[in-house]
PDB file of C-alpha atoms in Angstrom:
ATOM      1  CA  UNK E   1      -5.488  18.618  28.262  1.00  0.00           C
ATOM      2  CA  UNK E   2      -8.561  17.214  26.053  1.00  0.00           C
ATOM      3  CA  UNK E   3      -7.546  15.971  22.377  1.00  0.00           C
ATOM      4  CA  UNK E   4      -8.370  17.503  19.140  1.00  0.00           C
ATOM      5  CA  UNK E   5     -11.974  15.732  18.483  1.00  0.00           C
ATOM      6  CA  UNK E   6     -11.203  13.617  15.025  1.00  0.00           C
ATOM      7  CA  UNK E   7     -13.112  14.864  11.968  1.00  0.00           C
ATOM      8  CA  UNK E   8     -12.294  11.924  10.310  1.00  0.00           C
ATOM      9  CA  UNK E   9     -15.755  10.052   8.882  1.00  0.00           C
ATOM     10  CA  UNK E  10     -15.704   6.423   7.919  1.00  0.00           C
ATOM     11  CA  UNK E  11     -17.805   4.991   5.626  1.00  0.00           C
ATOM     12  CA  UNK E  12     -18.160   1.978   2.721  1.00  0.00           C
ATOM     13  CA  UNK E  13     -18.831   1.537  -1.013  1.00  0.00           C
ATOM     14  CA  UNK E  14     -20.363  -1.310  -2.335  1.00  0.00           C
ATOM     15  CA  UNK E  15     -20.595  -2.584  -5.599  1.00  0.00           C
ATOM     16  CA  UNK E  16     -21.379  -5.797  -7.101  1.00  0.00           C
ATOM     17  CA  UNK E  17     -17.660  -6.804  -7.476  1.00  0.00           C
ATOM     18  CA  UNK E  18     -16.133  -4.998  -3.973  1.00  0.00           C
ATOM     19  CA  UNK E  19     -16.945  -3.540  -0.796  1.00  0.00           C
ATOM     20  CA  UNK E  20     -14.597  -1.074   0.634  1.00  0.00           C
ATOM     21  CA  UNK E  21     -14.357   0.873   3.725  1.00  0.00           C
ATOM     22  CA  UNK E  22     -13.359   4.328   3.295  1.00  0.00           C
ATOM     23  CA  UNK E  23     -12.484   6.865   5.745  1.00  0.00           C
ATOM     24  CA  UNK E  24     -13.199  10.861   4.727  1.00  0.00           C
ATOM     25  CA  UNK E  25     -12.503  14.608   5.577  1.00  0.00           C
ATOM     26  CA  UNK E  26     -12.406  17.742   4.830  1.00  0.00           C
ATOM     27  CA  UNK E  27     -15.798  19.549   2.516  1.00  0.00           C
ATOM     28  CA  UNK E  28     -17.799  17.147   0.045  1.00  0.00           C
ATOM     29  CA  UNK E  29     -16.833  19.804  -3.295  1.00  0.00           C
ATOM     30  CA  UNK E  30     -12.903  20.204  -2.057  1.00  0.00           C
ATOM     31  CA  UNK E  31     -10.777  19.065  -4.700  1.00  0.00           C
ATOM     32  CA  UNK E  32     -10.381  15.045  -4.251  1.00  0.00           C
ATOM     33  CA  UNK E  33      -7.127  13.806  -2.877  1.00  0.00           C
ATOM     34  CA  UNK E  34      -6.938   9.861  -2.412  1.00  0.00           C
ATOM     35  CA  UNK E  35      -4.652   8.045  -0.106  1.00  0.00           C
ATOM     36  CA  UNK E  36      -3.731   4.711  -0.683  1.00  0.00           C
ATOM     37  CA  UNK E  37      -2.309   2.405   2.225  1.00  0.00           C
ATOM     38  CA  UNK E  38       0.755  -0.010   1.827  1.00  0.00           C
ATOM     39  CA  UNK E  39       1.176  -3.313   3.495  1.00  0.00           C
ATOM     40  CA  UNK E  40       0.206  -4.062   6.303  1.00  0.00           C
ATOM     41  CA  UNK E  41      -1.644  -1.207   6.970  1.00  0.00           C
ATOM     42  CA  UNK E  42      -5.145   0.383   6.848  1.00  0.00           C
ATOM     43  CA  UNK E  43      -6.813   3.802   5.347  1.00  0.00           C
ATOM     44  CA  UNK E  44      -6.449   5.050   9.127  1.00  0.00           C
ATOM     45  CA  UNK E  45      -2.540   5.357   9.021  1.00  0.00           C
ATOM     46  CA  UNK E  46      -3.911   8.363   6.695  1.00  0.00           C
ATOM     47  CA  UNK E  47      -5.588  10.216   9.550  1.00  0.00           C
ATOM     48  CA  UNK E  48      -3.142  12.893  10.284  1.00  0.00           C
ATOM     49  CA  UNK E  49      -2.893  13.700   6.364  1.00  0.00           C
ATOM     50  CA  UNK E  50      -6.752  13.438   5.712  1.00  0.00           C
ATOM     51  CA  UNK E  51      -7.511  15.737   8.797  1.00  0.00           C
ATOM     52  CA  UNK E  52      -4.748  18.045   8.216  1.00  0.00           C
ATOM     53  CA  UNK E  53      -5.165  18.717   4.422  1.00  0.00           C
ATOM     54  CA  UNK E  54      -9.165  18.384   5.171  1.00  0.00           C
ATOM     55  CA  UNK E  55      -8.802  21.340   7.078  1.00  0.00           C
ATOM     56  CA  UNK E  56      -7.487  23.176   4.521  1.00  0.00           C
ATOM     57  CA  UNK E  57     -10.644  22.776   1.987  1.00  0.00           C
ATOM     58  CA  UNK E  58      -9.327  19.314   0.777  1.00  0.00           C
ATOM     59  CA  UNK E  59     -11.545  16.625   0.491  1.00  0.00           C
ATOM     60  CA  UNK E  60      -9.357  13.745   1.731  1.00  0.00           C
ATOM     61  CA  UNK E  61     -10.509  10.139   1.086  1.00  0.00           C
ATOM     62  CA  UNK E  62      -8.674   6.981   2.242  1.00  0.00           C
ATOM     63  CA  UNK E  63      -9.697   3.583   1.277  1.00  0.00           C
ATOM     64  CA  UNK E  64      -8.923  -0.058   3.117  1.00  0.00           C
ATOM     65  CA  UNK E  65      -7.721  -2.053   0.244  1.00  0.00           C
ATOM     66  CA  UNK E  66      -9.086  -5.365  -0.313  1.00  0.00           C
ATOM     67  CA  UNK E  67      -8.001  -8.007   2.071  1.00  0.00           C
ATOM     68  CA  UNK E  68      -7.734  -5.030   4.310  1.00  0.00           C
ATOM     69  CA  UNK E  69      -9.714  -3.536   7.491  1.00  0.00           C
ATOM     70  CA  UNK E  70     -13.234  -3.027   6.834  1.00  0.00           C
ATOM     71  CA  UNK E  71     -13.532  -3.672   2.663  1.00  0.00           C
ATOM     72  CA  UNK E  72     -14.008  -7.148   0.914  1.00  0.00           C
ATOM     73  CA  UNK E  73     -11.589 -10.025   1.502  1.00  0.00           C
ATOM     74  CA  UNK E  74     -12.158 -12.645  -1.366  1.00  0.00           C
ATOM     75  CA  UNK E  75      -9.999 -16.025  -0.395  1.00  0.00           C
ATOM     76  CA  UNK E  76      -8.612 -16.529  -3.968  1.00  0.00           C
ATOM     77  CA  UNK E  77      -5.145 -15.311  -4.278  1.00  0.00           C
ATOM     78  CA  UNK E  78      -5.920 -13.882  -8.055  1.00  0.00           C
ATOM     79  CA  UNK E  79      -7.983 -12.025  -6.595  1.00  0.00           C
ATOM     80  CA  UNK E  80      -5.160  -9.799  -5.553  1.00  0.00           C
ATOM     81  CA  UNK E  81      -3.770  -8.965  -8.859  1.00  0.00           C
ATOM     82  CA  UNK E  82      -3.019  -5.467  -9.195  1.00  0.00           C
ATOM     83  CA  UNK E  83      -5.627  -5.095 -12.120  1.00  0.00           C
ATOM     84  CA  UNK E  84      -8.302  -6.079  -9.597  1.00  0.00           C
ATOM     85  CA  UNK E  85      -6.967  -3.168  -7.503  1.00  0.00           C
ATOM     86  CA  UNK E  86      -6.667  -0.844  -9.323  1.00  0.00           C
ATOM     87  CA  UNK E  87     -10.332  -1.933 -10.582  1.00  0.00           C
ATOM     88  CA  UNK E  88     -11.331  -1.340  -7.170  1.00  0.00           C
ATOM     89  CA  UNK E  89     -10.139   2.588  -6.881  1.00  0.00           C
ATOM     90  CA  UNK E  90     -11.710   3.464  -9.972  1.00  0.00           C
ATOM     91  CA  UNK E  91     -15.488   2.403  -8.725  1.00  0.00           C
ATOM     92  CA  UNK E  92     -14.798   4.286  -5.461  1.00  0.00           C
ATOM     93  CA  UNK E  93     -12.978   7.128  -7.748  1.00  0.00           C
ATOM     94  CA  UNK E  94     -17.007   6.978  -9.535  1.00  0.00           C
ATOM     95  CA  UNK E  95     -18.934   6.853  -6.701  1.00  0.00           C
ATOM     96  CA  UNK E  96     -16.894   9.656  -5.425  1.00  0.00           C
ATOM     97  CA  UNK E  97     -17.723  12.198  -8.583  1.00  0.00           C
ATOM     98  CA  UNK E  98     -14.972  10.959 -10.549  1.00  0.00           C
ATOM     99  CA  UNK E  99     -13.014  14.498 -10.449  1.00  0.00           C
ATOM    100  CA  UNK E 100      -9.522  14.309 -11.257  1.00  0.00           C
ATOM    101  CA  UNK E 101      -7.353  13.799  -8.067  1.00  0.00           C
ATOM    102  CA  UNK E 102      -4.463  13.802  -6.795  1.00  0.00           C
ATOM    103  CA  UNK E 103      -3.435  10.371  -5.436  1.00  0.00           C
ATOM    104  CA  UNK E 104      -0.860   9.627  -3.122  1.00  0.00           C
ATOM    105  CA  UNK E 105       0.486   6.074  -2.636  1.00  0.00           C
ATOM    106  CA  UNK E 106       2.309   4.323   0.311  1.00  0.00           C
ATOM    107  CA  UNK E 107       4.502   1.129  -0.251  1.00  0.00           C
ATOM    108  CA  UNK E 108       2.793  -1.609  -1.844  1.00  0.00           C
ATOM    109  CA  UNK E 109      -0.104   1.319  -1.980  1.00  0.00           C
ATOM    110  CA  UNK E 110       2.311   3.329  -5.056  1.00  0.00           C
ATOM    111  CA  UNK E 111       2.205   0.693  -7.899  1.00  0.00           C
ATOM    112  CA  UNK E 112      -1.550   0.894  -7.176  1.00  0.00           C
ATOM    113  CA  UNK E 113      -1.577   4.922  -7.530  1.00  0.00           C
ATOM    114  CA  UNK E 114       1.188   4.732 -10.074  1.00  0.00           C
ATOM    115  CA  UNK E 115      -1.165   1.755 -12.013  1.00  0.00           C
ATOM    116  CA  UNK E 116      -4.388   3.763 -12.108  1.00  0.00           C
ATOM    117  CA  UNK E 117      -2.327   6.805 -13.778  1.00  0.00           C
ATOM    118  CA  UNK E 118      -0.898   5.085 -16.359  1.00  0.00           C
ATOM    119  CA  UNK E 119      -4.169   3.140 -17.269  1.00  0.00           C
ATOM    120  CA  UNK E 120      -6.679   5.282 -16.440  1.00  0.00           C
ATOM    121  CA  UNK E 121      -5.040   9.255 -16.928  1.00  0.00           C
ATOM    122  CA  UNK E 122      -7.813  11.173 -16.460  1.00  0.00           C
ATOM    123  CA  UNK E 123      -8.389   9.879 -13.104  1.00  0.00           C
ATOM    124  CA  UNK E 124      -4.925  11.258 -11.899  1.00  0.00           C
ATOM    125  CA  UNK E 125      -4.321  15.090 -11.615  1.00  0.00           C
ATOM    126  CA  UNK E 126      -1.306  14.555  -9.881  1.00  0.00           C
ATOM    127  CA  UNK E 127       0.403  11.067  -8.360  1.00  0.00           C
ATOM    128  CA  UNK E 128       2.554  10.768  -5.094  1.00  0.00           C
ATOM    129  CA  UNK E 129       4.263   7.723  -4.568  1.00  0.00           C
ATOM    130  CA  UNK E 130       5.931   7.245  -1.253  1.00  0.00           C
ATOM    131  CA  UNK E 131       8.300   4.584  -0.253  1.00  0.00           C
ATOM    132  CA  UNK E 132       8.322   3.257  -3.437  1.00  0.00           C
ATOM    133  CA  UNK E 133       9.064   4.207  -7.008  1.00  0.00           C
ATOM    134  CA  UNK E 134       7.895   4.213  -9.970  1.00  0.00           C
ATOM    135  CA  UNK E 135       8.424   0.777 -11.934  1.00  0.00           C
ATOM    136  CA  UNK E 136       6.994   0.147 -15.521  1.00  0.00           C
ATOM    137  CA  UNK E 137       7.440  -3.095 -16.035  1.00  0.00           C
ATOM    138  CA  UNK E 138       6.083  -3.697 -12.369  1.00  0.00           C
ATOM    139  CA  UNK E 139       6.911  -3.850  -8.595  1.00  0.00           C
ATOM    140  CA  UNK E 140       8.193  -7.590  -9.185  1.00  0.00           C
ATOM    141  CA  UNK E 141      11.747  -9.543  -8.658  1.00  0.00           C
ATOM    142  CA  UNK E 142      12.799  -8.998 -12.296  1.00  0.00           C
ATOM    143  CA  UNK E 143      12.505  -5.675 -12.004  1.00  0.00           C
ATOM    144  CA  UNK E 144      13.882  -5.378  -8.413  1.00  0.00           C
ATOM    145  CA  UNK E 145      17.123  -7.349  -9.017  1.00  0.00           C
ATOM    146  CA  UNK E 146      18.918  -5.530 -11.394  1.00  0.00           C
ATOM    147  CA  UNK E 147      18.512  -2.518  -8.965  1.00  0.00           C
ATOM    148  CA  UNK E 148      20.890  -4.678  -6.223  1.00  0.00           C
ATOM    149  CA  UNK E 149      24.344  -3.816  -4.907  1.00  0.00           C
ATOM    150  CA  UNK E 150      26.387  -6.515  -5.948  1.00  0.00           C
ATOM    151  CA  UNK E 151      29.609  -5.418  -3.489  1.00  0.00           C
ATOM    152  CA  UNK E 152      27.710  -5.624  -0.735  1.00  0.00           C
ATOM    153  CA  UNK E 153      25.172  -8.594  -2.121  1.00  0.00           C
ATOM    154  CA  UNK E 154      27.617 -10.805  -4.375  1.00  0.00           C
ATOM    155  CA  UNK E 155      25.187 -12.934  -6.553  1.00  0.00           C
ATOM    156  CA  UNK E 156      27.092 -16.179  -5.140  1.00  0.00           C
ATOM    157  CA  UNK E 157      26.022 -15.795  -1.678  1.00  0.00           C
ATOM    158  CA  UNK E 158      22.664 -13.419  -2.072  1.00  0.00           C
ATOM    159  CA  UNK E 159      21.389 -14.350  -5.465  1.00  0.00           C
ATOM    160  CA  UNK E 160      18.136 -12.367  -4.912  1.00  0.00           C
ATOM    161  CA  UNK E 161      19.920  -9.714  -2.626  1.00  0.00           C
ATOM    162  CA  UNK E 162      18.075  -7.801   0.007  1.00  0.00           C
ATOM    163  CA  UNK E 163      14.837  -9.726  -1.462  1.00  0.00           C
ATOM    164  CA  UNK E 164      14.878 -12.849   0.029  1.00  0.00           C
ATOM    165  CA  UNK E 165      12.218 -12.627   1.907  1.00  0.00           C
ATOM    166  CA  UNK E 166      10.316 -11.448  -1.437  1.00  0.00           C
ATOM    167  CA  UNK E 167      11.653 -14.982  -3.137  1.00  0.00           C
ATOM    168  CA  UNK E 168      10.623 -16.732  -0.225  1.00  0.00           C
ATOM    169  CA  UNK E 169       7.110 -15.378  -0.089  1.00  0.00           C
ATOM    170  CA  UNK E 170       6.337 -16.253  -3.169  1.00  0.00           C
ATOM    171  CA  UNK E 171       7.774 -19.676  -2.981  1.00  0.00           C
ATOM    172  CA  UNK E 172       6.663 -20.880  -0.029  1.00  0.00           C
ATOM    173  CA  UNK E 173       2.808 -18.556   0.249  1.00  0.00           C
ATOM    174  CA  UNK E 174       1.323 -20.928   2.392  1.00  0.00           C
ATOM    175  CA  UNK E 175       4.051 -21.226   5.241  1.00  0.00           C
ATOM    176  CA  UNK E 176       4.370 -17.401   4.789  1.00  0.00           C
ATOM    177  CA  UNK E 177       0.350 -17.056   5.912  1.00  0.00           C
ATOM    178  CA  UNK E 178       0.882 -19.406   8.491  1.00  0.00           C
ATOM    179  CA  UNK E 179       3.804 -18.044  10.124  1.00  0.00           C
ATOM    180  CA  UNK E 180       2.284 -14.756  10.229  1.00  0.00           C
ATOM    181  CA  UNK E 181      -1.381 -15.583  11.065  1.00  0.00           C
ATOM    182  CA  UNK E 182       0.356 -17.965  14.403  1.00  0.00           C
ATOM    183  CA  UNK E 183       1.162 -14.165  16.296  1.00  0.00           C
ATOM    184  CA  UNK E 184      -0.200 -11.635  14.782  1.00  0.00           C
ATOM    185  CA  UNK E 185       0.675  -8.979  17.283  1.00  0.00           C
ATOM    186  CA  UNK E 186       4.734 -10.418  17.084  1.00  0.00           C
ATOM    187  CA  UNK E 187       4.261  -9.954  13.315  1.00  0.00           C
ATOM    188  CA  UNK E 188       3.408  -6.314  13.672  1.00  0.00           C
ATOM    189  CA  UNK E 189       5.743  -5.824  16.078  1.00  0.00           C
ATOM    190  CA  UNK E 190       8.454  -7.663  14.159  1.00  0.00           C
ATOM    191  CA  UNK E 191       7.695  -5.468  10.773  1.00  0.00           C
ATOM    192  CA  UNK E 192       7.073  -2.126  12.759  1.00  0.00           C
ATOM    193  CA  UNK E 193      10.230  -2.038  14.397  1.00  0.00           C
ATOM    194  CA  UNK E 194      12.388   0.992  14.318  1.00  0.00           C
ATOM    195  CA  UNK E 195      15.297   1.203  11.772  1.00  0.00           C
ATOM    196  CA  UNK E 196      19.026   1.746  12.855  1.00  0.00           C
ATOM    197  CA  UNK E 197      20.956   3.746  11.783  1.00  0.00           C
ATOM    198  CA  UNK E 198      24.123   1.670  11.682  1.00  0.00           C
ATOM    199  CA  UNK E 199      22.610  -0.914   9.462  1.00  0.00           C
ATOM    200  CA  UNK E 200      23.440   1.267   6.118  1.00  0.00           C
ATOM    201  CA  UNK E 201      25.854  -0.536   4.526  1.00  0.00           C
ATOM    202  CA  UNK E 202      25.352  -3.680   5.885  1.00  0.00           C
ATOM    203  CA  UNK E 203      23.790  -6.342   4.800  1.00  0.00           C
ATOM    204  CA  UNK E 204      19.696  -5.829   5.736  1.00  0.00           C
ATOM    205  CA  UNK E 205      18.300  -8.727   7.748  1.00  0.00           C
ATOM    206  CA  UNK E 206      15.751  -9.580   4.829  1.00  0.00           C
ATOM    207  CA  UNK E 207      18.428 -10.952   2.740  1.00  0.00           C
ATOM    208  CA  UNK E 208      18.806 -13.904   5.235  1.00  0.00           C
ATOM    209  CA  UNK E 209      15.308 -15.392   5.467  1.00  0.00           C
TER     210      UNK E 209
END
C-alpha cells in the first residue's frame, strides 16, 4: 500500500532579528491557524493537524521556535525570554498577512500562544492551549507551587513537589545542558516514554531529581 504523499511545504522567514523555519498547508487565503510546538519538539509534530485541517480550506502554519529545528539559535540564554518569543510569532504573524488567527499552543508552546493574546489581541481570533494552562502571572515556580498536592507532596520532604526537576534546571543550567547534550537519543527516549497508568497517585518520578 503506497502512503498519502505529504502536502506539507516547509519554508523560512527571515528578518533582521530571527530566522525561522516554518512548515505550511492547506490554500494561501484560508483563514490562518498557527501551531506552536512545546519542548523538545519541532513545527513537524504539527503535520497530521496542518495536513488534516489544510485539507479542509485551512491555511495551517507551524513554526520551529528559536533554538529549535531549522530557525535561529542565538547562544545567550536571554535570548530565550518569552518576550523575545513571542516577538518572534508576531514578525512571522506579518509576513504571513497578519489576519487574525487562531493559535494553538503545545506545552511550553501555550504561554507563547497564551502571551501573544494577551499582548498583542488582535493577532488572536481564537487561542488553544494544550497541555498547559493558562497562567497570568507566568508559567514559573511561584506560580506552579501553590497548585501542588501537599498529601501526596508534604512540603518537608518535596518542598518544590512534582517540580524538582524544574528547581533543578534552573539551578544547576549548565549540568542540565550537559547531561542532555552527552546522549541525545537516551534523552528523547527518556522524555518520550509512555505514561502508566498506575503512577496516578503516586508520587511522579520528577519530584526525585
Amino acid at each position: 500500500m503506497w502512503a498519502k504523499p505529504s502536502t506539507l511545504t516547509v519554508r523560512t522567514f527571515n528578518s533582521p532579528r530571527h530566522a525561522t523555519r516554518y512548515w505550511e498547508a492547506g490554500p494561501v487565503d484560508g483563514p490562518l491557524m498557527i501551531f506552536v510546538h512545546g519542548w523538545p519538539e519541532i513545527g513537524l509534530m504539527w503535520r497530521a493537524q496542518l495536513e488534516a485541517f489544510g485539507s479542509e480550506g485551512w491555511r495551517c502554519v507551524a513554526p520551529d521556535m528559536r533554538g529549535y529545528g531549522g530557525s535561529s539559535a542565538p547562544s545567550a540564554s536571554e535570548a530565550y525570554a518569552l518576550k523575545e518569543i513571542v516577538d518572534d510569532m508576531v514578525e512571522l504573524h506579518d509576513h504571513l498577512g497578519a489576519r487574525p488567527a487562531i493559535w494553538v499552543g503545545h506545552d511550553l508552546g501555550s504561554p507563547v500562544v497564551a502571551a501573544l493574546a494577551a499582548h498583542h489581541a488582535t493577532r488572536s481570533r481564537g487561542t488553544v492551549l494544550v497541555s498547559v494552562p493558562y497562567s497570568p502571572e507566568s508559567f514559573a515556580l511561584p506560580s506552579l507551587l501553590p497548585l501542588v498536592d501537599r498529601h501526596l507532596y508534604p512540603a518537608d520532604q518535596y518542598p518544590d513537589g512534582q517540580w524538582d526537576y524544574y528547581r533543578f534546571y534552573l539551578t544547576h543550567f549548565d549540568q542540565t545542558v550537559a547531561d542532555f547534550n552527552a546522549d541525545i537519543p537516551a534523552t528523547l527516549a527518556a522524555i518520550y516514554r509512555p505514561g502508566n497508568p498506575a503512577s496516578v497517585g503516586q508520587v511522579y518520578r520528577s519530584a526525585l531529581v
